Amino acid sequence: MILVMLMYGTRLNETVLTRKSDISFVDQLWFIPENHTKTRQAHELPLTVTSIKVIEKFLPHIKGRYVFPSRKGKSLSGSSASKAVREVSGGEWSAHDLRKVARTIWQDQGVDYYIGELMLNHSLSKLDKAYIHTHAKSLIQKEFETYHQWLLERGLNYFCK
């Protein structure tokens, strides 16, 4: 869960509510329905070669419909997920810090501000929405590929073996 949040900059609740059916290897897409997002707008995230390797490694071991289930097979609760993040980090950082780190790295890598906002599924102004271009999806795909390669060079490859 933590690794996926770092890879995509997703919010805690939209991550833990992910169902297996939300991930399509055929379409190479992670779909987050609008009722799982803070913005109440569906969010589509492209699966990269790297993210597919990571997800394929753990997904077959998960029983039930949720990618990050509780012991009872339901989605992991927000409080349980937050506790897991605190435990892994030794209390040094939160789930939201993963999102901030991803956004900071994207900025450092030169990701266009608007594309970064789309990658995070931030609410956009009416003016911004009016200028959405169809090539945004391909730019988002490219930026995630670049970012995931950056993560590979810093140890993510351990999870892709």
mmCIF file of C-alpha atoms in Angstrom, residues 28-147:
data_model
loop_
_atom_site.group_PDB
_atom_site.id
_atom_site.type_symbol
_atom_site.label_atom_id
_atom_site.label_comp_id
_atom_site.label_asym_id
_atom_site.label_seq_id
_atom_site.Cartn_x
_atom_site.Cartn_y
_atom_site.Cartn_z
ATOM 1 C CA GLN A 28 -2.990 -0.724 -18.400
ATOM 2 C CA LEU A 29 -5.121 1.425 -16.137
ATOM 3 C CA TRP A 30 -5.944 1.918 -12.467
ATOM 4 C CA PHE A 31 -9.426 3.402 -12.233
ATOM 5 C CA ILE A 32 -10.442 5.184 -9.037
ATOM 6 C CA PRO A 33 -14.214 5.818 -9.019
ATOM 7 C CA GLU A 34 -15.518 9.266 -8.116
ATOM 8 C CA ASN A 35 -17.047 8.047 -4.842
ATOM 9 C CA HIS A 36 -13.547 7.023 -3.671
ATOM 10 C CA THR A 37 -11.888 10.399 -4.348
ATOM 11 C CA LYS A 38 -11.792 13.593 -2.325
ATOM 12 C CA THR A 39 -12.620 15.645 -5.421
ATOM 13 C CA ARG A 40 -15.590 13.423 -6.326
ATOM 14 C CA GLN A 41 -14.104 13.076 -9.806
ATOM 15 C CA ALA A 42 -13.062 9.690 -11.129
ATOM 16 C CA HIS A 43 -9.326 9.343 -11.555
ATOM 17 C CA GLU A 44 -7.537 7.212 -14.140
ATOM 18 C CA LEU A 45 -3.903 6.365 -13.544
ATOM 19 C CA PRO A 46 -1.807 4.670 -16.210
ATOM 20 C CA LEU A 47 -0.071 1.462 -15.253
ATOM 21 C CA THR A 48 3.584 1.585 -16.183
ATOM 22 C CA VAL A 49 5.843 -1.383 -16.888
ATOM 23 C CA THR A 50 7.248 -0.895 -13.395
ATOM 24 C CA SER A 51 3.925 -0.609 -11.592
ATOM 25 C CA ILE A 52 2.636 -3.706 -13.374
ATOM 26 C CA LYS A 53 5.651 -5.673 -12.111
ATOM 27 C CA VAL A 54 5.061 -4.471 -8.553
ATOM 28 C CA ILE A 55 1.307 -5.114 -8.601
ATOM 29 C CA GLU A 56 1.653 -8.525 -10.282
ATOM 30 C CA LYS A 57 4.038 -9.541 -7.513
ATOM 31 C CA PHE A 58 1.565 -9.083 -4.664
ATOM 32 C CA LEU A 59 -1.890 -9.209 -6.274
ATOM 33 C CA PRO A 60 -2.090 -13.016 -6.684
ATOM 34 C CA HIS A 61 -1.588 -13.435 -2.922
ATOM 35 C CA ILE A 62 -4.585 -11.302 -2.021
ATOM 36 C CA LYS A 63 -7.893 -12.983 -1.355
ATOM 37 C CA GLY A 64 -11.168 -11.121 -1.718
ATOM 38 C CA ARG A 65 -12.048 -8.095 -3.789
ATOM 39 C CA TYR A 66 -9.843 -5.414 -2.222
ATOM 40 C CA VAL A 67 -6.217 -4.900 -3.156
ATOM 41 C CA PHE A 68 -5.410 -3.807 0.419
ATOM 42 C CA PRO A 69 -7.796 -5.849 2.569
ATOM 43 C CA SER A 70 -8.249 -5.972 6.295
ATOM 44 C CA ARG A 71 -8.042 -9.328 8.025
ATOM 45 C CA LYS A 72 -11.808 -9.620 7.589
ATOM 46 C CA GLY A 73 -11.550 -9.230 3.811
ATOM 47 C CA LYS A 74 -13.027 -5.722 3.722
ATOM 48 C CA SER A 75 -11.036 -2.690 2.651
ATOM 49 C CA LEU A 76 -8.387 -1.610 5.106
ATOM 50 C CA SER A 77 -9.716 1.220 7.254
ATOM 51 C CA GLY A 78 -8.158 4.653 7.048
ATOM 52 C CA SER A 79 -7.038 4.480 10.673
ATOM 53 C CA SER A 80 -5.439 1.047 10.202
ATOM 54 C CA ALA A 81 -3.700 2.240 7.053
ATOM 55 C CA SER A 82 -2.446 5.399 8.808
ATOM 56 C CA LYS A 83 -1.163 3.268 11.658
ATOM 57 C CA ALA A 84 0.708 1.040 9.182
ATOM 58 C CA VAL A 85 2.375 4.084 7.628
ATOM 59 C CA ARG A 86 3.423 5.390 11.050
ATOM 60 C CA GLU A 87 4.806 1.963 11.997
ATOM 61 C CA VAL A 88 6.816 1.597 8.778
ATOM 62 C CA SER A 89 8.194 5.122 9.116
ATOM 63 C CA GLY A 90 8.884 4.886 12.822
ATOM 64 C CA GLY A 91 6.499 7.808 13.253
ATOM 65 C CA GLU A 92 8.661 9.997 11.014
ATOM 66 C CA TRP A 93 6.102 10.594 8.250
ATOM 67 C CA SER A 94 2.437 10.250 7.343
ATOM 68 C CA ALA A 95 0.533 8.940 4.343
ATOM 69 C CA HIS A 96 0.103 12.504 3.114
ATOM 70 C CA ASP A 97 3.882 12.946 3.233
ATOM 71 C CA LEU A 98 4.152 10.249 0.532
ATOM 72 C CA ARG A 99 1.907 12.366 -1.666
ATOM 73 C CA LYS A 100 3.953 15.496 -0.988
ATOM 74 C CA VAL A 101 7.208 13.677 -1.741
ATOM 75 C CA ALA A 102 5.863 12.391 -5.058
ATOM 76 C CA ARG A 103 4.695 15.882 -6.046
ATOM 77 C CA THR A 104 8.036 17.411 -5.030
ATOM 78 C CA ILE A 105 9.975 14.879 -7.103
ATOM 79 C CA TRP A 106 7.693 15.479 -10.083
ATOM 80 C CA GLN A 107 8.353 19.203 -9.753
ATOM 81 C CA ASP A 108 12.108 18.568 -9.542
ATOM 82 C CA GLN A 109 11.847 16.403 -12.668
ATOM 83 C CA GLY A 110 10.227 19.258 -14.559
ATOM 84 C CA VAL A 111 6.669 17.939 -14.691
ATOM 85 C CA ASP A 112 4.395 20.695 -15.943
ATOM 86 C CA TYR A 113 2.354 22.200 -13.098
ATOM 87 C CA TYR A 114 -0.978 21.429 -14.760
ATOM 88 C CA ILE A 115 0.030 17.826 -15.546
ATOM 89 C CA GLY A 116 1.158 17.380 -11.931
ATOM 90 C CA GLU A 117 -2.214 18.594 -10.714
ATOM 91 C CA LEU A 118 -3.943 16.094 -12.999
ATOM 92 C CA MET A 119 -1.654 13.316 -11.758
ATOM 93 C CA LEU A 120 -2.752 14.093 -8.183
ATOM 94 C CA ASN A 121 -6.425 14.522 -9.143
ATOM 95 C CA HIS A 122 -6.500 17.948 -7.518
ATOM 96 C CA SER A 123 -9.612 20.041 -8.010
ATOM 97 C CA LEU A 124 -9.216 22.342 -10.980
ATOM 98 C CA SER A 125 -10.695 25.769 -11.499
ATOM 99 C CA LYS A 126 -13.353 26.273 -14.160
ATOM 100 C CA LEU A 127 -10.773 28.038 -16.295
ATOM 101 C CA ASP A 128 -8.326 25.123 -16.001
ATOM 102 C CA LYS A 129 -11.056 22.630 -16.867
ATOM 103 C CA ALA A 130 -11.848 24.609 -19.990
ATOM 104 C CA TYR A 131 -8.305 24.083 -21.258
ATOM 105 C CA ILE A 132 -7.962 20.344 -20.757
ATOM 106 C CA HIS A 133 -6.212 18.936 -23.801
ATOM 107 C CA THR A 134 -6.603 15.429 -25.141
ATOM 108 C CA HIS A 135 -2.833 14.854 -25.094
ATOM 109 C CA ALA A 136 -2.770 15.184 -21.286
ATOM 110 C CA LYS A 137 -3.171 11.407 -20.865
ATOM 111 C CA SER A 138 -0.067 10.653 -22.915
ATOM 112 C CA LEU A 139 1.897 13.288 -20.977
ATOM 113 C CA ILE A 140 0.756 11.788 -17.683
ATOM 114 C CA GLN A 141 1.816 8.325 -18.880
ATOM 115 C CA LYS A 142 5.248 9.682 -19.858
ATOM 116 C CA GLU A 143 5.706 11.448 -16.519
ATOM 117 C CA PHE A 144 4.788 8.349 -14.518
ATOM 118 C CA GLU A 145 7.212 6.269 -16.621
ATOM 119 C CA THR A 146 9.988 8.800 -15.894
ATOM 120 C CA TYR A 147 9.159 8.937 -12.188
#
